[in-house]
XYZ file of C-alpha atoms in Angstrom:
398
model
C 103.390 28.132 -39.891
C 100.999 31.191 -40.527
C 97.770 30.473 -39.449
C 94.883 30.599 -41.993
C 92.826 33.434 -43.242
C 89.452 34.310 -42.683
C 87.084 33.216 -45.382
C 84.983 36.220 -45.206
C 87.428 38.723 -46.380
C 85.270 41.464 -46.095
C 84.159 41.333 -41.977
C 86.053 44.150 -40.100
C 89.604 43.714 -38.611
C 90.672 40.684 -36.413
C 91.888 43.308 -33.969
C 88.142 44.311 -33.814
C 86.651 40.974 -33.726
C 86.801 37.762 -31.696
C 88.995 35.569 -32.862
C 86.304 32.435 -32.432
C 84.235 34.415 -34.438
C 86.163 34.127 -37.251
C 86.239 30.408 -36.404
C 82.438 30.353 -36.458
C 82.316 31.992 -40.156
C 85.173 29.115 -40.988
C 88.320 29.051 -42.396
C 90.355 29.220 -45.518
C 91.566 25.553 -44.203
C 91.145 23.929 -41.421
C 93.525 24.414 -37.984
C 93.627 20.361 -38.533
C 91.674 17.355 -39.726
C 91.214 13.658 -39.286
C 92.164 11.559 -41.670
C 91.808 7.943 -41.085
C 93.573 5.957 -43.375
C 92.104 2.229 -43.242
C 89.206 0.879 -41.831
C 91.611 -2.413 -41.185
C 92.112 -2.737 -37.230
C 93.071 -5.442 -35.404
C 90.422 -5.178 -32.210
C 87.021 -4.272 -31.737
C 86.644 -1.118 -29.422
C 82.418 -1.416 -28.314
C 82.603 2.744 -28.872
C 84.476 2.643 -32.101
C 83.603 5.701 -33.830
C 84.455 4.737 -37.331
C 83.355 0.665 -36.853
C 86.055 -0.573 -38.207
C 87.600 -3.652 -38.631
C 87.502 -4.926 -42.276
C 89.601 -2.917 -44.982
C 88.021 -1.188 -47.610
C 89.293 -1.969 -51.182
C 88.410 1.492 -52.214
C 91.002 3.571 -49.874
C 93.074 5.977 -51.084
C 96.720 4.605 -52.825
C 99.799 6.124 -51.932
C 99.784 8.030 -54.902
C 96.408 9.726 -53.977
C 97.458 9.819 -49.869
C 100.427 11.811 -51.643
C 98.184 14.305 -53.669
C 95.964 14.992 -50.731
C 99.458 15.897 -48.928
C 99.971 18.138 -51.008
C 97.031 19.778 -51.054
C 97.379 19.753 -47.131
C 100.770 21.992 -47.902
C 99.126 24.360 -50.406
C 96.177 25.070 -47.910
C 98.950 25.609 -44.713
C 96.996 23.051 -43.004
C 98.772 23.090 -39.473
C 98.687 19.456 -38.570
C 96.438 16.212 -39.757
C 95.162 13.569 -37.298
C 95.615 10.273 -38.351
C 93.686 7.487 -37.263
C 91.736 4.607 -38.024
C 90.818 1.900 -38.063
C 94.896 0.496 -36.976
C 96.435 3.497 -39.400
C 100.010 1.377 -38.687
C 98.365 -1.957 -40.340
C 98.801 0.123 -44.246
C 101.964 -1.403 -45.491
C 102.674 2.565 -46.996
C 101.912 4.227 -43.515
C 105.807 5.063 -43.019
C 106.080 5.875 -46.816
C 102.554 8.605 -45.901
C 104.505 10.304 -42.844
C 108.020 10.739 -44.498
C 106.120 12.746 -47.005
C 104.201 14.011 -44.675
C 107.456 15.422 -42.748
C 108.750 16.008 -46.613
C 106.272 18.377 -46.980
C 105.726 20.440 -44.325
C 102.901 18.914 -42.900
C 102.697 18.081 -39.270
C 101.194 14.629 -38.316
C 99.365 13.395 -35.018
C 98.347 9.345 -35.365
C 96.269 7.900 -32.704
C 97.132 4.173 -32.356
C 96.257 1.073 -30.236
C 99.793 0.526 -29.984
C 100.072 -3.080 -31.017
C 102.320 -2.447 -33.638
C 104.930 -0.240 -31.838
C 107.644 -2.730 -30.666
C 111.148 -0.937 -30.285
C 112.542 -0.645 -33.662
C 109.123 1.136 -34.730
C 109.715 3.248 -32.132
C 112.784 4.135 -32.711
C 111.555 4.530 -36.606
C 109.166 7.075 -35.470
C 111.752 8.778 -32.767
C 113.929 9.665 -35.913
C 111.046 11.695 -37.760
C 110.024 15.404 -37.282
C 106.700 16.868 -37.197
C 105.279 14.007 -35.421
C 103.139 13.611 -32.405
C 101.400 9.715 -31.286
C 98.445 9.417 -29.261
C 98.241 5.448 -27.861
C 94.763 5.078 -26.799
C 94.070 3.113 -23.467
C 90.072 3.087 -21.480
C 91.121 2.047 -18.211
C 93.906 2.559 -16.341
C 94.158 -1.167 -15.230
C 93.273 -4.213 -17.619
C 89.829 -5.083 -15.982
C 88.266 -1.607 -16.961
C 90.171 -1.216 -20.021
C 89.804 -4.595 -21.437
C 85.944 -4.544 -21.588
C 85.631 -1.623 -23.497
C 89.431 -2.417 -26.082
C 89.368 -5.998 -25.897
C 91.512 -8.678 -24.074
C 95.117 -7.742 -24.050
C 94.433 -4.553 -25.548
C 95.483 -3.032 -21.806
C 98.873 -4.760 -21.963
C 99.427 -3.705 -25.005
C 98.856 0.279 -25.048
C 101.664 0.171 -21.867
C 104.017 -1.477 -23.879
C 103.887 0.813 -26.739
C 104.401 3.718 -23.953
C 107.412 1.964 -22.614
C 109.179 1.137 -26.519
C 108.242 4.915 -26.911
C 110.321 5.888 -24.037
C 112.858 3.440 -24.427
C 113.061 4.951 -28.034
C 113.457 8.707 -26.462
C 110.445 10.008 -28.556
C 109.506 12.282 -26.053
C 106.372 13.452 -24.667
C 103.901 11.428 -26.153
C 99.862 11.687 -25.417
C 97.965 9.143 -23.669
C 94.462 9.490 -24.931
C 91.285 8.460 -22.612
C 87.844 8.212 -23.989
C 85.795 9.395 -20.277
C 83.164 6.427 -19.793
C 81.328 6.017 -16.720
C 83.695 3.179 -15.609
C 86.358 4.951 -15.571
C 85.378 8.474 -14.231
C 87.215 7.159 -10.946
C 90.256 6.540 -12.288
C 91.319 10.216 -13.318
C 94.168 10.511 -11.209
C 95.430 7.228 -11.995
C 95.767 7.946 -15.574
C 97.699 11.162 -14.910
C 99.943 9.399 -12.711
C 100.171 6.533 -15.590
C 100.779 9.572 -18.006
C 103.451 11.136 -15.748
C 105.283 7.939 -15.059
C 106.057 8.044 -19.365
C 106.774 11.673 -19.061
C 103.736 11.642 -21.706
C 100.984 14.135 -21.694
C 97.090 13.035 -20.914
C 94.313 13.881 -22.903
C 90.693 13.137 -22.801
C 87.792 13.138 -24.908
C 84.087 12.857 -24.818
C 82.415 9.792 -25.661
C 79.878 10.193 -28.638
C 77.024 7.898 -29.671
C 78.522 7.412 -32.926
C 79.705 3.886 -35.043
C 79.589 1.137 -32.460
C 79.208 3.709 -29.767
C 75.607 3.797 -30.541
C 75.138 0.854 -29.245
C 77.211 1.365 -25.967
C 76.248 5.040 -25.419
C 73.506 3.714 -22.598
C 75.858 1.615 -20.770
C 78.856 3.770 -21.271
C 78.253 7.284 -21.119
C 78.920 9.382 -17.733
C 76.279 10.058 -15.610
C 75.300 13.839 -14.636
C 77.505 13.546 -11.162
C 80.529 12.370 -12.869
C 80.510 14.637 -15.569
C 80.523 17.266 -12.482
C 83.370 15.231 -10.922
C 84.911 15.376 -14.505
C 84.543 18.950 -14.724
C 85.634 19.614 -11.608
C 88.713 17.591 -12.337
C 89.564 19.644 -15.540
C 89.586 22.606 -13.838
C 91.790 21.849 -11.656
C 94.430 20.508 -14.617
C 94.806 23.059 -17.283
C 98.228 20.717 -18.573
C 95.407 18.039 -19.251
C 94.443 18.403 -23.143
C 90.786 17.558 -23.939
C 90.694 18.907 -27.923
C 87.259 21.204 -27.477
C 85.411 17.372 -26.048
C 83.935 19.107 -23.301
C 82.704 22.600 -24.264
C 78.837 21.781 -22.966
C 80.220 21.003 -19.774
C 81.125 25.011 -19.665
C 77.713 25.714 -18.836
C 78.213 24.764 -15.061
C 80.335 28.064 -14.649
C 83.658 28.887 -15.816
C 84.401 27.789 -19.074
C 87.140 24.927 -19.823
C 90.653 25.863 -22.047
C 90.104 25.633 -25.679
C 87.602 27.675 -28.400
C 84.057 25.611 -26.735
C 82.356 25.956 -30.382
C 81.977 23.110 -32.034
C 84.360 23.005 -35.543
C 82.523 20.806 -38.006
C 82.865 22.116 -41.199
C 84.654 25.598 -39.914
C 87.943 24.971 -38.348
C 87.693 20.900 -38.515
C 86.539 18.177 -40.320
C 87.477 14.652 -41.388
C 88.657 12.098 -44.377
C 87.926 8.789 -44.498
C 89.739 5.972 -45.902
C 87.987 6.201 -49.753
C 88.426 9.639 -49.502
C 84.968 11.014 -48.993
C 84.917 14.260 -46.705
C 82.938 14.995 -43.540
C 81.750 17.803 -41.480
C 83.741 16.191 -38.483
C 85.215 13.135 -36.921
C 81.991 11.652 -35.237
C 79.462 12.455 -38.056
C 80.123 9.761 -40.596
C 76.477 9.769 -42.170
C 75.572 10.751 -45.382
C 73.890 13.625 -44.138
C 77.364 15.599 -43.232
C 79.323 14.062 -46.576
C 80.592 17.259 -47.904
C 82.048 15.553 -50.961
C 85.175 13.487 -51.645
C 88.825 14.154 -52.408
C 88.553 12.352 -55.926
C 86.334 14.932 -56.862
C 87.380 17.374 -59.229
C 89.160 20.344 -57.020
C 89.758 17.431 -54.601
C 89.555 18.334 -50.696
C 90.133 22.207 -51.661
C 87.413 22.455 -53.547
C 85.081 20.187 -51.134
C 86.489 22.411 -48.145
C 86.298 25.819 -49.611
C 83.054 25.584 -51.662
C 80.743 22.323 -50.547
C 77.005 23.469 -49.629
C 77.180 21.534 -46.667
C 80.325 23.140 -45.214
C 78.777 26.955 -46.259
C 75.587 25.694 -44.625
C 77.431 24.961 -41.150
C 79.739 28.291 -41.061
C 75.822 30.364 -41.021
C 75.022 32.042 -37.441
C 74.344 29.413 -34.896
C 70.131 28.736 -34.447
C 70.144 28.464 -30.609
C 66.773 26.333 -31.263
C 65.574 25.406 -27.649
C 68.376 27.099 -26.422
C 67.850 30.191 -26.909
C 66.405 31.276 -23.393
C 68.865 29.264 -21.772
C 71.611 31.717 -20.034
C 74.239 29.066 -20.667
C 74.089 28.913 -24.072
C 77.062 30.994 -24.493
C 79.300 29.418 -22.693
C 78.008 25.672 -24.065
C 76.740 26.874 -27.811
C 74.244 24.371 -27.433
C 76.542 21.424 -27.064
C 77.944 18.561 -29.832
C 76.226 18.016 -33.052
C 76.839 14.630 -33.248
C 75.833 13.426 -29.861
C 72.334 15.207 -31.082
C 72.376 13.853 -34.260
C 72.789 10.027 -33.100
C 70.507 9.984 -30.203
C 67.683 11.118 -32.587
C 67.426 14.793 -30.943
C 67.578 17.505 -33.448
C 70.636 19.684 -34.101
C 68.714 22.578 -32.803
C 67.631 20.844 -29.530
C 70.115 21.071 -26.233
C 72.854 18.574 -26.493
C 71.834 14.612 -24.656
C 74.449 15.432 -21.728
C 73.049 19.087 -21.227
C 74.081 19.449 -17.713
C 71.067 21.454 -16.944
C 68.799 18.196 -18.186
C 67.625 20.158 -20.512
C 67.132 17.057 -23.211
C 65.993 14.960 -20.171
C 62.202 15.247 -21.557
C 62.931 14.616 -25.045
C 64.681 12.002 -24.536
C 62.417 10.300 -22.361
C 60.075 10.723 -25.111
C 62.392 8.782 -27.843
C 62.633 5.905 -25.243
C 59.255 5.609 -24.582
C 58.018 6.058 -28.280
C 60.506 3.497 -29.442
C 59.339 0.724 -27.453
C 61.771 -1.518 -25.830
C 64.801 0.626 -24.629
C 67.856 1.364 -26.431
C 68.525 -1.490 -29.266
C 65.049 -0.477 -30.658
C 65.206 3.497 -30.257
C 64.904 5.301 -33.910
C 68.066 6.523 -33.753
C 70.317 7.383 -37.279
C 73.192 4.994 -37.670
C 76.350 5.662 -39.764
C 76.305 4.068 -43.547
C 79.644 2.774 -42.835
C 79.811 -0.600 -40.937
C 83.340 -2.060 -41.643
C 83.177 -4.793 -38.156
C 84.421 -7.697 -38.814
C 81.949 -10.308 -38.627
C 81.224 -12.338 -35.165
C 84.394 -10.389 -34.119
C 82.933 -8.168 -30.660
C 84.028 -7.392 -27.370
C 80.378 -7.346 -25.444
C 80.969 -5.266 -22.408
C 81.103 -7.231 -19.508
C 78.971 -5.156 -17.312
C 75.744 -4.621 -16.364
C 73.314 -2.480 -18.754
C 72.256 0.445 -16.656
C 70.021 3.456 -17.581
C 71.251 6.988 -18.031
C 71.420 8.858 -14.239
């Protein structure tokens, strides 16, 4: 599939020019997007990006999932990320990947596994184009659990083994890093290896639910070094771009380290309205919404938001540091929902560089981390009195 052109025409040859900083200017359409297809899930992840739970009686029909499709095929998208919410609980969600596969268009789906038992495996063995990320937090039950719900552990593995049993191939086994399970790194690669499936891990952000268990989930400053560390070591481990401030300790980790919202990336959400990226869902990064007339093409191509984001980077307070390009200042949306500013160093800036300012939001909101200022994401689907409170102790930030 040829990949997509440059929006800015008129900037000199690629042969002269970085290729990432064609990324930075953005795209004609994005390498992929996240499209999550119902808020409906059936557990109650504490770091839920999206808080979901309930389905919305707004989301996008078949019809419409169809249209945006083909869209998808017009633009030469190279793959969509489907998630969720459960994206397996829509009673169409085979109906959206055959014409998905119909149409050129390649499809990742990230899924608690619940719903694979063998002959959905074997279902989604028989279909092209198609890659399945089951999502597990722990490689044993007691770590997992706390974080997925009870069960939740149990489940994910036997999803892996109907997707073996099914021959389906290398599938990914995708790992949110938390502080609780930093220590378990090489136990989830051997878990990976023992499906022939491929590990990947991604950065926790304060965003949806994870707002709330940011404090007591997010990796301290020596196990992001032990994380680091680890990475470096295990170039076959995929991470999508999570980790690109963590660069700044030295060499820089596989992948473009920018962050993509609203130039290479960005996401749909179950009604159809379009954001900058997958852990901004606030109003302030809604680019528009596929109803719209010109649907996503027009929201991706000419929304004042997106044109807004693909302007030079403002290094802010970074600009003396000699990190900042290998980091670029770090991810937006862990900024954004920890009430720093998008020009101020990102929260896990491993020089401490948002130490201060941080200290000053705790101490200026009073009574730690429930009553901090911080933004919080218009969308709320939970479920009511449906939670999985972390069983373990609240801890400050190291």
């Amino acid at each position: 599939m040829p990949a997509p052109e440059s929006l800015l025409a008129a900037q000199p040859p690629a042969a002269t020019r970085p290729l990432v900083e064609h990324f930075k200017e953005g795209l004609a359409a994005p390498i992929c997007l996240t499209w999550e297809l119902t808020w409906a899930c059936n557990l109650a992840c504490v770091h839920c990006l999206s808080s979901s739970g309930r389905r919305d009686p707004r989301e996008l029909s078949t019809e419409e999932c169809f249209g945006v499709i083909d869209e998808l095929q017009k633009l030469k998208v190279f793959y969509v990320n489907i998630g969720g919410g459960e994206p397996m609980l829509r009673g169409d969600f085979f109906d959206i990947l055959s014409y998905a596969e119909a149409h050129d268009v390649g499809v990742k789906f990230s899924t608690n596994g619940t719903y694979i038992d063998g002959p959905a495996a074997r279902r989604l063995a028989a279909m092209d184009y198609l890659d399945i990320q089951v999502s597990i937090d722990g490689a044993t039950a007691d770590v997992n659990d706390v974080v997925r719900g009870e069960g939740s552990h149990a489940a994910a593995l036997s999803a892996m083994g109907h997707l073996t049993d099914a021959g389906f191939g290398p599938f990914k086994v995708s790992i949110v890093a938390t502080r609780h399970n930093i220590d378990q790194l090489d136990d989830f690669k051997a878990l990976a290896d023992d499906f022939g499936a491929q590990l990947r891990i991604t950065r926790l952000r304060p965003s949806g639910r994870g707002v709330d268990s940011w404090d007591e989930l997010h990796p301290s400053q020596d196990q992001q070094r032990q994380l680091y560390r680890w990475l470096l070591d295990r170039p076959d481990v995929l991470t999508g771009d999570s980790f690109f401030h963590l660069s700044a300790l030295g060499e820089s980790l596989p992948g473009l380290n920018l962050c993509g919202a609203g130039r290479v990336v960005c996401l749909i959400d179950p009604v159809g309205d379009v954001y900058a990226c997958p852990f901004v869902i606030h109003d302030e990064f809604l680019a528009g919404n596929v109803r719209d007339e010109g649907g996503f093409t027009e929201v991706w191509t000419r929304s004042e938001l997106f044109t807004e984001l693909r302007e030079p980077d403002n290094p802010g307070a970074c600009a003396s540091c000699g990190s900042y390009d290998a980091c670029q200042g770090g991810c937006m949306a862990s900024k954004f929902f920890v009430g720093l500013d998008l020009t101020d160093p990102d929260p896990e800036c491993v020089h401490g560089a948002a130490d201060e300012k941080l200290a000053a939001l705790e101490s200026g909101a009073g009574a730690g981390p429930a009553a901090r200022s911080t933004p919080r994401s218009s969308v709320d689907h939970s479920r009511p009195g449906v939670t999985v409170p972390l069983a373990v102790p609240r801890r400050r930030k190291s």
